[in-house]
CSV table of C-alpha atoms in Angstrom, one decimal:
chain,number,residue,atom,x,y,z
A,1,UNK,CA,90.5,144.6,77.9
A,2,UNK,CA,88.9,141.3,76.9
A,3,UNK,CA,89.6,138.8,79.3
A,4,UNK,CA,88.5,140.4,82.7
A,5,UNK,CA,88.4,137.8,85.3
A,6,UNK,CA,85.8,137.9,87.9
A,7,UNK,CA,85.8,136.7,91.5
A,8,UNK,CA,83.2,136.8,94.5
A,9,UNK,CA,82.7,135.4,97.8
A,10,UNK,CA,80.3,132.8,98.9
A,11,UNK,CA,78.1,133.4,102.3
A,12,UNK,CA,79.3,134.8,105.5
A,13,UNK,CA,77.7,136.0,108.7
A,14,UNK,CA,74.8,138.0,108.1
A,15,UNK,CA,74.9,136.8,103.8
A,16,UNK,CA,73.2,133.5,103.5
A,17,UNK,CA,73.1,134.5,99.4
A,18,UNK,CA,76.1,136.4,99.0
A,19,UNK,CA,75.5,139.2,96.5
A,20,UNK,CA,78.9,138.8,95.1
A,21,UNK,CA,78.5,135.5,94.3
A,22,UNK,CA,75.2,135.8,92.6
A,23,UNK,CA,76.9,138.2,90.5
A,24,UNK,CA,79.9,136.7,89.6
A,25,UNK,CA,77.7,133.5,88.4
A,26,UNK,CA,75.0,136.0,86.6
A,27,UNK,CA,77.4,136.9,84.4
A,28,UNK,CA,78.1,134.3,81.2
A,29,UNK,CA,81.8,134.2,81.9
A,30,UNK,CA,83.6,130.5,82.3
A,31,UNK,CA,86.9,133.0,83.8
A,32,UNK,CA,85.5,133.3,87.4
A,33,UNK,CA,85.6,132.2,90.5
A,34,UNK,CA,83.8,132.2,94.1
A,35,UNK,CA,85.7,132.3,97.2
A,36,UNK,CA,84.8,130.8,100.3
A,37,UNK,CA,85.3,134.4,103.1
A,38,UNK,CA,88.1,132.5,104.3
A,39,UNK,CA,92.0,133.7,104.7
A,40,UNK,CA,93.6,130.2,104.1
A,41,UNK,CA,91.3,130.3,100.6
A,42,UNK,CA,92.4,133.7,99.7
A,43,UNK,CA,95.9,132.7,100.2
A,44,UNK,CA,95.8,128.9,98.4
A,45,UNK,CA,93.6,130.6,95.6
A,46,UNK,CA,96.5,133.4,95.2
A,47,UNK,CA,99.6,130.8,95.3
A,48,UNK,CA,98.5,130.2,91.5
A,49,UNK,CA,99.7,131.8,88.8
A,50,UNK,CA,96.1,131.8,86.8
A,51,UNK,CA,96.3,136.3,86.3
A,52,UNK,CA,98.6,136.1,83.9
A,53,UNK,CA,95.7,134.6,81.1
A,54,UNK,CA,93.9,137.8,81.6
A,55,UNK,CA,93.7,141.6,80.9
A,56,UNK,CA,92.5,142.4,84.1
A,57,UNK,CA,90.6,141.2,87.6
A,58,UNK,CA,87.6,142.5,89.3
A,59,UNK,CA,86.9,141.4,92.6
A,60,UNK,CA,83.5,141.4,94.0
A,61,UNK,CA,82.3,142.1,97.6
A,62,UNK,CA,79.7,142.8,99.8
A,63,UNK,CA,79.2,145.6,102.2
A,64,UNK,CA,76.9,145.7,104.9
A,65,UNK,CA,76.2,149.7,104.7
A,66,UNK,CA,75.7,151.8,101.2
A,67,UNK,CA,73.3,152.0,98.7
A,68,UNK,CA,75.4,152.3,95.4
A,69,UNK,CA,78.3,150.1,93.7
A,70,UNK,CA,82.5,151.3,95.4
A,71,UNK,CA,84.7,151.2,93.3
A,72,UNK,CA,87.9,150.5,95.9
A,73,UNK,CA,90.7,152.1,94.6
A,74,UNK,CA,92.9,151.3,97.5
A,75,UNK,CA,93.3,148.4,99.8
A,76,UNK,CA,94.5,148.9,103.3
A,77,UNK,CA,97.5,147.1,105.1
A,78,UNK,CA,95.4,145.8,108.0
A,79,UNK,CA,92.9,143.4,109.1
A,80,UNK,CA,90.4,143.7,111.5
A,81,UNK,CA,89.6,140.8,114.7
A,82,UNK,CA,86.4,139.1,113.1
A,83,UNK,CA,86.7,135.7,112.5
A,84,UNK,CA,86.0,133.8,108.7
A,85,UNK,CA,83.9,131.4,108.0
A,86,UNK,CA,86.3,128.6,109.7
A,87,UNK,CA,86.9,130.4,112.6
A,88,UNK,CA,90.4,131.7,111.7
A,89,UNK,CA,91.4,135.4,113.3
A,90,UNK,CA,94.3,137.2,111.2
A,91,UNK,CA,93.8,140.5,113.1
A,92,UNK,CA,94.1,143.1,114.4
A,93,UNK,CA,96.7,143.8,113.1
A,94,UNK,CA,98.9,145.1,109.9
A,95,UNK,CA,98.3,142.0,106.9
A,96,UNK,CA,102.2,142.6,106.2
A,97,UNK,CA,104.4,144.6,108.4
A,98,UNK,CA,107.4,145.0,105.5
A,99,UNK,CA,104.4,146.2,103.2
A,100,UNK,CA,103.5,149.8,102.6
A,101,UNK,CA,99.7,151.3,104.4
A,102,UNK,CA,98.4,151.5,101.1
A,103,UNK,CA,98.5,149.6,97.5
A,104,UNK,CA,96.7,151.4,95.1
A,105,UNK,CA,94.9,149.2,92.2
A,106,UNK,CA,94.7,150.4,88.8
A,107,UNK,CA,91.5,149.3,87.4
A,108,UNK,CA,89.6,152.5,88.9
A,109,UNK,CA,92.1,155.2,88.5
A,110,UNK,CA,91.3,156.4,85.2
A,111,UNK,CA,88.4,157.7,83.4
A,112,UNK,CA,86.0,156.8,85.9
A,113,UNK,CA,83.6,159.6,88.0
A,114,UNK,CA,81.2,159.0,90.9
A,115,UNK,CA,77.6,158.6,89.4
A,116,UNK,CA,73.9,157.6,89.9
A,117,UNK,CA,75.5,154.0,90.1
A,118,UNK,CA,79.0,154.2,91.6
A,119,UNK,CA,81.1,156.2,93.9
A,120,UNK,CA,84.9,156.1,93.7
A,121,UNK,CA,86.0,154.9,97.3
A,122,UNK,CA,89.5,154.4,99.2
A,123,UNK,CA,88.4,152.1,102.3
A,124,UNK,CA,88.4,148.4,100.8
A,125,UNK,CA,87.1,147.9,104.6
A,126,UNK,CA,89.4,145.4,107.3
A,127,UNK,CA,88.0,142.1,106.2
A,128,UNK,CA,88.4,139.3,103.7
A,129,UNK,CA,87.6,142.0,101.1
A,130,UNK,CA,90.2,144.1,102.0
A,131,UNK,CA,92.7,141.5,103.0
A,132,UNK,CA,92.2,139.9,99.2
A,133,UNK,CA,92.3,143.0,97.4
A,134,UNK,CA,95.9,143.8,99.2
A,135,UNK,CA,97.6,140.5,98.5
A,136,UNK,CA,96.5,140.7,95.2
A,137,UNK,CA,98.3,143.9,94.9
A,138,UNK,CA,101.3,142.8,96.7
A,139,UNK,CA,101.4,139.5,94.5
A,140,UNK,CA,100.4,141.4,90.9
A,141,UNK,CA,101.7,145.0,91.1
A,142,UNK,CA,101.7,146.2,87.7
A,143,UNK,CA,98.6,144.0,86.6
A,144,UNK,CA,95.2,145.6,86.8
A,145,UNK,CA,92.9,144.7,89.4
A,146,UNK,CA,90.3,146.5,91.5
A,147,UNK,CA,87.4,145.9,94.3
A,148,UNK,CA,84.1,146.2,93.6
A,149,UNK,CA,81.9,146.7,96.5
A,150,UNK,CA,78.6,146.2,95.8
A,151,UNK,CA,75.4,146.8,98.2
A,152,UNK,CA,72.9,143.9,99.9
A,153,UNK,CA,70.2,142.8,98.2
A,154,UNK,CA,67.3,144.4,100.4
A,155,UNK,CA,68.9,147.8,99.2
A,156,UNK,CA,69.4,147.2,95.7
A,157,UNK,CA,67.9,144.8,94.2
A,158,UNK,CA,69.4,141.8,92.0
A,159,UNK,CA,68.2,142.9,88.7
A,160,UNK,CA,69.5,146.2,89.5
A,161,UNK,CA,72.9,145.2,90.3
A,162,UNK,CA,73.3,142.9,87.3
A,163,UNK,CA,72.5,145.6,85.0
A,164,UNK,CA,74.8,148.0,86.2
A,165,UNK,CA,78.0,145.5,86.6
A,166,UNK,CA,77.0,144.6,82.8
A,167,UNK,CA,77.6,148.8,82.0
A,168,UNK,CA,80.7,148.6,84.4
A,169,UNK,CA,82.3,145.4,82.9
A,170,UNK,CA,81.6,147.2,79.3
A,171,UNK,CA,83.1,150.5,80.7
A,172,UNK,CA,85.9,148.3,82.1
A,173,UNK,CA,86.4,146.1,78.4
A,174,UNK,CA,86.2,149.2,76.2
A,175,UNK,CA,88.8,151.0,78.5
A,176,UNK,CA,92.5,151.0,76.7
């Protein structure tokens, strides 16, 4: 894979500096993007066609709890009651109720193995993470895409985190 596009969030409650978003700008890639943690962005961003240029897409997000990198391998069909960023509530409920519970992604289902700097996870979480990673399945089926959750700052620090998405995005390139 040689094109892998990368996209982040920028800051929500509780994430003046959004760790994704630091990422996804740390690394020397023009093929990025940061989202505002908004549903109305996640669904204008998605309503173009800009996947098919790539090999793959790795979407970044930040979780409030855990001290190591998720690699999401699912995403749920729900979303919680918190409000984004403008205010908008989509929840609770199902994101689509002619959808399947589950839409697996593909970028994390082969040869890769919990380690010192990842675990393999199936809870993308309720929120915008979650509700991106899910429409992006719905919209891209067969194309390969997974969630990366990665930890705050105050746990793991930024140097850290850089230099383990630079092993993953290597991991990620060299895989066939």
């Amino acid at each position: 894979m040689d094109k892998i596009f990368l996209s982040g969030f920028g800051p929500f409650k509780g994430f003046d500096v959004n760790p994704s978003e630091v990422l996804v700008c740390s690394i020397d890639k023009k093929d990025s993007v940061v989202l505002p943690v908004s549903f109305d962005a996640v669904d204008a961003f998605l309503q173009d066609g800009f996947v098919k240029r790539f090999d793959a897409w790795l979407m970044i997000g930040v979780m409030s709890k855990g001290e190591r990198f998720r690699l999401e391998r699912t995403a749920k069909n729900w979303v919680c009651g918190e409000p984004d960023v403008r205010g908008v509530i989509r929840g609770e409920k199902r994101i689509d109720n002619d959808a399947p519970e589950i839409l697996h992604g593909s970028l994390f289902q082969k040869g890769f193995r919990s380690c010192r700097s990842w675990t393999l996870s199936d809870d993308a979480g309720a929120y915008l993470c979650n509700y991106l990673y899910f429409r992006a399945l719905q919209k891209y089926p067969n194309f390969p895409i997974g969630f990366l959750h990665v930890p705050a700052f105050q746990i793991l620090d930024e140097n850290t985190q850089i230099r383990i998405l630079k092993r993953l995005l290597k991991k990620l390139e060299s895989a066939q």
